[in-house]
Amino acid sequence: MITFYPGPSKVYDEVGQYLQEAFDSGVISANHRSTAFMQMLEGAIGNLKTKLNVPDDYEVYFVSSATECWEIIAESLISDGSLHIYNGAFGEKWMEYTQKLTGAARSFPFETNEDPKPNAGIMPSANEVICITHNETSNGTALTSEFLNTLRAQSDNIIAVDATSSMAGVILPWESADIWYGSVQKCFGLPAGMGVMIVSPKAVELAIAIGNRSHYNSLLFIRDNFLKFQTPYTPNTLGIYLMGRVMQQVAPIKTVARQTLERAQDWYSFLPENGYQLLVEYEAVRSETVMAVKDTKERIEAIKKAGLQEGIVLGNGYGEDKETSFRIANFPAISDIEIQTLKDFLVFFSSK
Ligand SMILES: *Cc1c(COP(=O)(O)O)cnc(C)c1O
């Protein structure tokens, strides 16, 4: 079975070997306050920062999921409200979770086929945290680096970015935001069960000023532990081991991102050429890591079913377009041969 599901998604082929290595090394039996663990955690963070080109002064924490980051941000970094700019189901969910926790989340929704254009009506007030979704996995759109850079230049507000389905697949403009987070089961090509949070010195300062330490996952509590290469709770040791090994193996992000872009450009010409209608018509906002195709409910059902019979898993639609779209992950762990297999199937199916 080959999978193009946009999360959990295909893991790197080498993960099988790394699992055995993790077992043989003994580190997955080690206590999480031991030197063996701390060295392993330090190595994993070091490899991640090097390969993804994360600025030296940004800190990296491993948490349980991207969803947990919604909670951490609401509790540890939002004191005077947040402004959520989104066009899809993940951005909306983030706003809803935050609203439940803070009661002070404002929304600025925009359309799938348009650029977000913050205007006078939605400009953030002084201490609002701006929350944006870099890659909206539900509909296959992405924010451009120009948008992020402009947003950064326009205000001094703390900016938090959900980059769950783009981190480790494309180049992220780290300095244009303060909090970035993602999950391992998307572009990292790792088994599900861990989140990655990357924070700027300015975000750390804000967390200190707010001083929230009342949750087991308060950012300051997480940070105290990570500064010693420990974790507040017993961590996903195997997940951290695999992160370290995969980040050692992968090419620098510049190289990975070039492959992502080339494959995306190829998909975006291949699909319409073969009779598939893209969900996102406006080219400038198309995601490089998640492609969405739209069709009637009947045809979407038929293609997913036919795919399964050929050993191919397509991603279901998500949110508003759940039944009238399917999604294709363009994540780095997927091989050229697998992509060719899917293309052959899509050509065959469209001729039916
Ligand atoms: C997958 C995804 C999430 C949720 O990730 P979890 O690891 O399941 O918590 C959040 N936001 C976006 C954009 C996603 O793609």
Coordinates of C-alpha atoms and ligand atoms in Angstrom, one line a residue:
M1 CA 0.0 0.0 0.0
I2 CA 1.4 3.4 -0.8
T3 CA -0.1 6.4 0.9
F4 CA -0.6 10.0 -0.2
Y5 CA -2.6 10.9 2.9
P6 CA -1.5 14.3 4.2
G7 CA -0.9 13.1 7.8
P8 CA -0.3 10.6 9.2
S9 CA 1.7 10.1 6.1
K10 CA 4.4 8.0 4.6
V11 CA 7.5 7.7 6.9
Y12 CA 11.0 7.7 5.4
D13 CA 12.0 4.2 4.2
E14 CA 15.0 4.3 6.6
V15 CA 12.7 4.5 9.7
G16 CA 12.5 0.7 9.8
Q17 CA 16.3 0.5 10.3
Y18 CA 16.3 3.4 12.8
L19 CA 13.7 1.6 14.9
Q20 CA 16.0 -1.3 15.3
E21 CA 19.0 0.9 16.0
A22 CA 17.0 2.7 18.7
F23 CA 16.3 -0.6 20.3
D24 CA 19.9 -1.8 20.0
S25 CA 21.3 1.4 21.4
G26 CA 19.5 0.9 24.7
V27 CA 18.4 4.6 24.8
I28 CA 14.7 3.8 24.7
S29 CA 15.1 1.9 28.0
A30 CA 17.0 4.8 29.5
N31 CA 15.5 7.2 32.1
H32 CA 14.7 10.6 30.8
R33 CA 17.0 12.3 33.3
S34 CA 19.9 10.2 32.3
T35 CA 23.0 11.5 30.4
A36 CA 22.2 9.1 27.6
F37 CA 18.8 10.7 27.1
M38 CA 20.0 14.3 27.5
Q39 CA 22.7 13.7 24.9
M40 CA 20.2 12.2 22.5
L41 CA 17.8 15.1 22.9
E42 CA 20.6 17.7 22.4
G43 CA 21.7 15.9 19.3
A44 CA 18.1 15.7 17.9
I45 CA 17.6 19.5 18.4
G46 CA 21.0 20.2 17.0
N47 CA 20.4 18.2 13.8
L48 CA 16.9 19.8 13.4
K49 CA 18.3 23.3 13.7
T50 CA 21.1 22.6 11.3
K51 CA 19.0 21.0 8.6
L52 CA 16.1 23.3 8.8
N53 CA 18.3 26.3 9.1
V54 CA 16.6 27.6 12.3
P55 CA 18.3 30.8 13.7
D56 CA 20.7 30.1 16.6
D57 CA 18.7 32.2 19.1
Y58 CA 15.4 30.4 18.4
E59 CA 14.6 27.6 20.9
V60 CA 13.2 24.2 19.9
Y61 CA 10.9 22.1 22.1
F62 CA 9.3 18.8 21.5
V63 CA 5.7 18.5 22.7
S64 CA 3.0 16.0 22.0
S65 CA 1.3 17.4 19.0
A66 CA 0.4 20.6 17.0
T67 CA -2.9 20.6 18.8
E68 CA -1.1 20.8 22.1
C69 CA 0.6 24.0 20.8
W70 CA -2.8 25.6 20.4
E71 CA -3.2 25.2 24.1
I72 CA 0.3 26.1 25.1
I73 CA 0.1 29.4 23.1
A74 CA -3.4 30.3 24.5
E75 CA -2.2 29.7 28.1
S76 CA 1.4 30.9 28.0
L77 CA 1.5 33.6 25.4
I78 CA -1.9 35.2 24.9
S79 CA -2.7 37.7 27.7
D80 CA -4.6 40.4 25.7
G81 CA -6.3 38.4 23.0
S82 CA -5.4 37.0 19.6
L83 CA -6.2 37.8 16.0
H84 CA -6.7 34.7 13.8
I85 CA -6.3 35.1 10.1
Y86 CA -7.4 31.9 8.3
N87 CA -9.2 30.5 5.3
G88 CA -9.8 26.9 6.3
A89 CA -10.6 24.3 8.9
F90 CA -7.3 24.1 10.8
G91 CA -7.0 27.9 11.2
E92 CA -10.7 28.0 12.3
K93 CA -10.2 25.2 14.9
W94 CA -7.2 26.9 16.3
M95 CA -9.3 30.1 16.8
E96 CA -12.1 28.1 18.4
Y97 CA -9.8 26.3 20.9
T98 CA -8.2 29.6 21.8
Q99 CA -11.6 31.3 22.2
K100 CA -12.6 28.6 24.7
L101 CA -9.5 29.2 26.7
T102 CA -9.1 32.9 26.5
G103 CA -12.5 34.3 25.5
A104 CA -10.6 36.9 23.5
A105 CA -10.0 35.4 20.0
R106 CA -10.9 37.6 17.0
S107 CA -11.4 36.2 13.6
F108 CA -10.4 37.4 10.2
P109 CA -11.5 34.7 7.7
F110 CA -10.6 35.0 4.0
E111 CA -11.6 33.1 0.9
T112 CA -9.7 30.1 -0.5
N113 CA -9.0 31.9 -3.8
E114 CA -7.8 35.2 -2.5
D115 CA -4.8 36.7 -0.7
P116 CA -5.4 37.6 2.9
K117 CA -5.3 41.4 3.0
P118 CA -5.3 42.7 6.5
N119 CA -6.8 46.2 6.4
A120 CA -7.7 48.9 8.9
G121 CA -10.7 46.9 10.1
I122 CA -8.7 43.9 11.1
M123 CA -5.3 45.4 12.1
P124 CA -4.2 43.8 15.4
S125 CA -4.3 45.9 18.5
A126 CA -1.1 46.5 20.5
N127 CA -0.8 43.2 22.5
E128 CA -2.8 40.8 20.4
V129 CA -1.0 37.7 19.2
I130 CA -1.4 37.2 15.5
C131 CA -2.2 33.6 14.6
I132 CA -1.8 32.4 11.1
T133 CA -1.8 29.0 9.3
H134 CA 1.2 28.7 6.9
N135 CA -0.1 25.7 5.1
E136 CA -3.9 25.1 5.3
T137 CA -3.9 21.3 5.0
S138 CA -7.7 21.2 4.6
N139 CA -7.9 23.0 1.3
G140 CA -4.4 23.0 -0.1
T141 CA -3.5 26.7 0.2
A142 CA -0.4 28.4 1.7
L143 CA 0.6 31.8 2.7
T144 CA 3.4 33.3 0.7
S145 CA 6.7 34.5 2.3
E146 CA 5.9 38.0 1.0
F147 CA 2.7 38.0 3.1
L148 CA 4.6 36.8 6.2
N149 CA 7.4 39.4 5.7
T150 CA 4.9 42.2 5.1
L151 CA 2.9 41.2 8.2
R152 CA 6.1 41.3 10.2
A153 CA 7.1 44.7 8.8
Q154 CA 3.7 46.2 9.6
S155 CA 3.5 45.5 13.3
D156 CA 5.5 44.7 16.4
N157 CA 3.0 42.0 17.5
I158 CA 4.0 38.5 18.3
I159 CA 3.2 36.3 15.4
A160 CA 2.4 32.6 15.8
V161 CA 2.4 30.2 12.8
D162 CA 0.8 26.8 12.4
A163 CA 3.3 25.2 9.9
T164 CA 2.2 21.7 10.7
S165 CA 2.0 20.5 7.1
S166 CA 4.9 22.5 5.6
M167 CA 7.7 22.5 8.3
A168 CA 10.6 20.4 7.0
G169 CA 9.2 20.4 3.5
V170 CA 9.7 24.0 2.4
I171 CA 11.8 27.0 3.5
L172 CA 10.2 28.9 6.3
P173 CA 11.0 32.6 6.9
W174 CA 11.8 32.0 10.6
E175 CA 12.7 35.6 11.4
S176 CA 9.2 36.7 10.2
A177 CA 7.5 35.1 13.1
D178 CA 8.0 34.3 16.8
I179 CA 6.3 30.9 17.3
W180 CA 6.3 28.2 14.7
Y181 CA 4.9 24.7 15.3
G182 CA 4.3 21.5 13.5
S183 CA 3.9 17.8 13.8
V184 CA 6.2 14.9 12.9
Q185 CA 3.7 12.9 10.9
K186 CA 3.7 15.4 8.0
C187 CA 6.7 16.6 6.1
F188 CA 9.2 15.2 8.7
G189 CA 8.3 11.7 7.4
L190 CA 8.2 10.3 11.0
P191 CA 5.6 8.2 12.8
A192 CA 2.8 10.2 14.5
G193 CA 3.0 11.2 18.1
M194 CA 5.1 14.3 18.6
G195 CA 4.9 18.1 18.0
V196 CA 7.7 20.6 17.4
M197 CA 7.6 24.1 18.7
I198 CA 10.2 26.7 17.7
V199 CA 10.2 30.1 19.5
S200 CA 12.0 33.4 19.1
P201 CA 13.7 35.3 21.9
K202 CA 10.9 37.8 21.7
A203 CA 8.3 35.0 22.4
V204 CA 10.4 33.8 25.4
E205 CA 10.5 37.3 26.7
L206 CA 6.7 37.5 26.4
A207 CA 6.2 34.2 28.2
I208 CA 8.4 35.4 31.0
A209 CA 6.5 38.7 31.3
I210 CA 3.2 36.8 31.4
G211 CA 4.7 34.3 33.9
N212 CA 2.1 31.5 33.6
R213 CA 3.3 28.4 35.3
S214 CA 0.0 26.9 36.3
H215 CA -0.1 24.1 33.7
Y216 CA 2.0 21.0 33.3
N217 CA 2.7 22.2 29.8
S218 CA 3.2 25.9 30.6
L219 CA 5.8 27.2 28.1
L220 CA 8.1 28.4 30.9
F221 CA 8.1 25.0 32.5
I222 CA 8.8 23.2 29.2
R223 CA 11.6 25.7 28.6
D224 CA 13.2 25.3 32.0
N225 CA 13.5 21.6 31.3
F226 CA 14.7 21.9 27.7
L227 CA 17.4 24.3 28.7
K228 CA 18.8 21.2 30.5
F229 CA 18.0 18.9 27.6
Q230 CA 15.3 17.4 29.7
T231 CA 11.5 17.4 29.4
P232 CA 8.8 18.3 32.0
Y233 CA 7.0 14.9 31.6
T234 CA 8.3 11.5 30.4
P235 CA 8.8 12.2 26.7
N236 CA 8.3 10.2 23.6
T237 CA 11.9 8.9 23.7
L238 CA 11.6 6.8 20.6
G239 CA 10.0 9.7 18.7
I240 CA 12.9 12.0 19.7
Y241 CA 15.5 9.3 18.7
L242 CA 13.9 9.0 15.3
M243 CA 13.7 12.8 14.8
G244 CA 17.5 12.9 15.5
R245 CA 18.3 10.2 13.0
V246 CA 16.0 11.4 10.3
M247 CA 17.3 15.0 10.6
Q248 CA 20.8 13.6 10.4
Q249 CA 19.9 11.8 7.2
V250 CA 17.9 14.4 5.2
A251 CA 19.5 17.0 2.9
P252 CA 19.6 20.6 4.0
I253 CA 16.2 22.3 3.7
K254 CA 17.3 24.2 0.6
T255 CA 17.7 21.0 -1.3
V256 CA 14.5 19.4 0.1
A257 CA 12.5 22.5 -0.7
R258 CA 13.7 22.5 -4.3
Q259 CA 12.4 19.0 -4.7
T260 CA 9.1 19.9 -3.1
L261 CA 8.7 22.9 -5.4
E262 CA 9.6 20.9 -8.6
R263 CA 7.2 18.1 -7.7
A264 CA 4.5 20.6 -6.8
Q265 CA 4.9 22.4 -10.2
D266 CA 4.7 19.1 -11.9
W267 CA 1.5 18.1 -10.0
Y268 CA -0.1 21.4 -10.8
S269 CA 0.4 20.9 -14.5
F270 CA -0.2 17.2 -14.6
L271 CA -3.6 17.3 -12.8
P272 CA -5.5 19.8 -15.1
E273 CA -3.8 18.3 -18.1
N274 CA -5.4 15.0 -17.2
G275 CA -8.9 16.3 -16.5
Y276 CA -8.6 16.9 -12.8
Q277 CA -10.0 20.1 -11.4
L278 CA -7.9 21.9 -8.8
L279 CA -9.7 23.1 -5.7
V280 CA -7.5 26.2 -5.6
E281 CA -7.8 28.2 -8.8
Y282 CA -5.7 31.1 -7.8
E283 CA -2.1 30.0 -8.4
A284 CA -0.4 32.3 -6.0
V285 CA -1.9 30.7 -3.0
R286 CA -1.5 27.0 -4.0
S287 CA 0.3 24.9 -1.4
E288 CA 3.5 23.1 -2.4
T289 CA 2.9 20.3 0.0
V290 CA -0.8 19.4 -0.2
M291 CA -2.7 19.4 -3.5
A292 CA -6.5 19.3 -3.4
V293 CA -8.6 18.1 -6.4
K294 CA -12.4 18.7 -6.5
D295 CA -15.1 16.8 -8.2
T296 CA -18.6 15.5 -7.5
K297 CA -19.2 13.4 -4.4
E298 CA -19.8 10.3 -6.5
R299 CA -16.6 10.7 -8.5
I300 CA -14.5 11.4 -5.4
E301 CA -15.8 8.3 -3.8
A302 CA -15.2 6.3 -7.0
I303 CA -11.6 7.4 -7.4
K304 CA -10.7 6.8 -3.8
K305 CA -12.2 3.3 -4.0
A306 CA -10.4 2.5 -7.3
G307 CA -7.2 3.8 -5.8
L308 CA -7.4 1.4 -2.9
Q309 CA -7.9 -1.5 -5.2
E310 CA -4.6 -0.5 -6.8
G311 CA -2.9 -0.2 -3.4
I312 CA -3.0 3.6 -3.4
V313 CA -4.4 5.7 -0.5
L314 CA -5.6 9.1 -1.5
G315 CA -6.3 11.7 1.2
N316 CA -9.9 12.3 2.0
G317 CA -11.2 15.9 1.8
Y318 CA -11.3 17.8 5.0
G319 CA -13.6 20.4 6.5
E320 CA -15.9 22.2 4.1
D321 CA -14.7 20.2 1.1
K322 CA -14.7 16.8 2.8
E323 CA -16.9 15.0 0.4
T324 CA -16.2 16.9 -2.8
S325 CA -12.4 16.7 -2.9
F326 CA -9.4 14.4 -2.4
R327 CA -5.9 15.5 -1.3
I328 CA -2.5 14.4 -2.4
A329 CA 0.4 14.9 0.0
N330 CA 3.6 16.1 -1.6
F331 CA 5.8 15.3 1.4
P332 CA 9.6 14.7 1.1
A333 CA 9.5 11.0 2.2
I334 CA 7.4 10.0 -0.9
S335 CA 9.6 8.5 -3.6
D336 CA 9.6 9.3 -7.4
I337 CA 8.5 5.8 -8.1
E338 CA 5.4 6.2 -5.9
I339 CA 4.5 9.4 -7.5
Q340 CA 4.8 7.8 -10.9
T341 CA 2.5 5.0 -9.7
L342 CA -0.1 7.5 -8.7
K343 CA 0.2 9.4 -12.0
D344 CA -0.3 6.2 -14.0
F345 CA -3.4 5.4 -11.9
L346 CA -4.8 8.9 -12.4
V347 CA -4.3 8.8 -16.1
F348 CA -6.0 5.4 -16.2
F349 CA -8.9 6.5 -14.1
S350 CA -9.5 9.7 -16.1
S351 CA -9.8 7.8 -19.3
K352 CA -12.5 5.6 -17.9
Ligands
LIG1 C1 -2.3 18.0 11.0 C2 -2.5 19.4 11.4 C3 -2.8 19.8 12.7 C4 -3.0 18.9 13.9 O1 -1.8 18.2 14.1 P1 -1.8 17.1 15.3 O2 -0.4 16.6 15.4 O3 -2.7 16.1 15.0 O4 -2.2 17.8 16.6 C5 -2.9 21.2 13.0 N1 -2.8 22.1 12.0 C6 -2.6 21.8 10.7 C7 -2.4 22.8 9.7 C8 -2.4 20.4 10.4 O5 -2.2 20.1 9.1

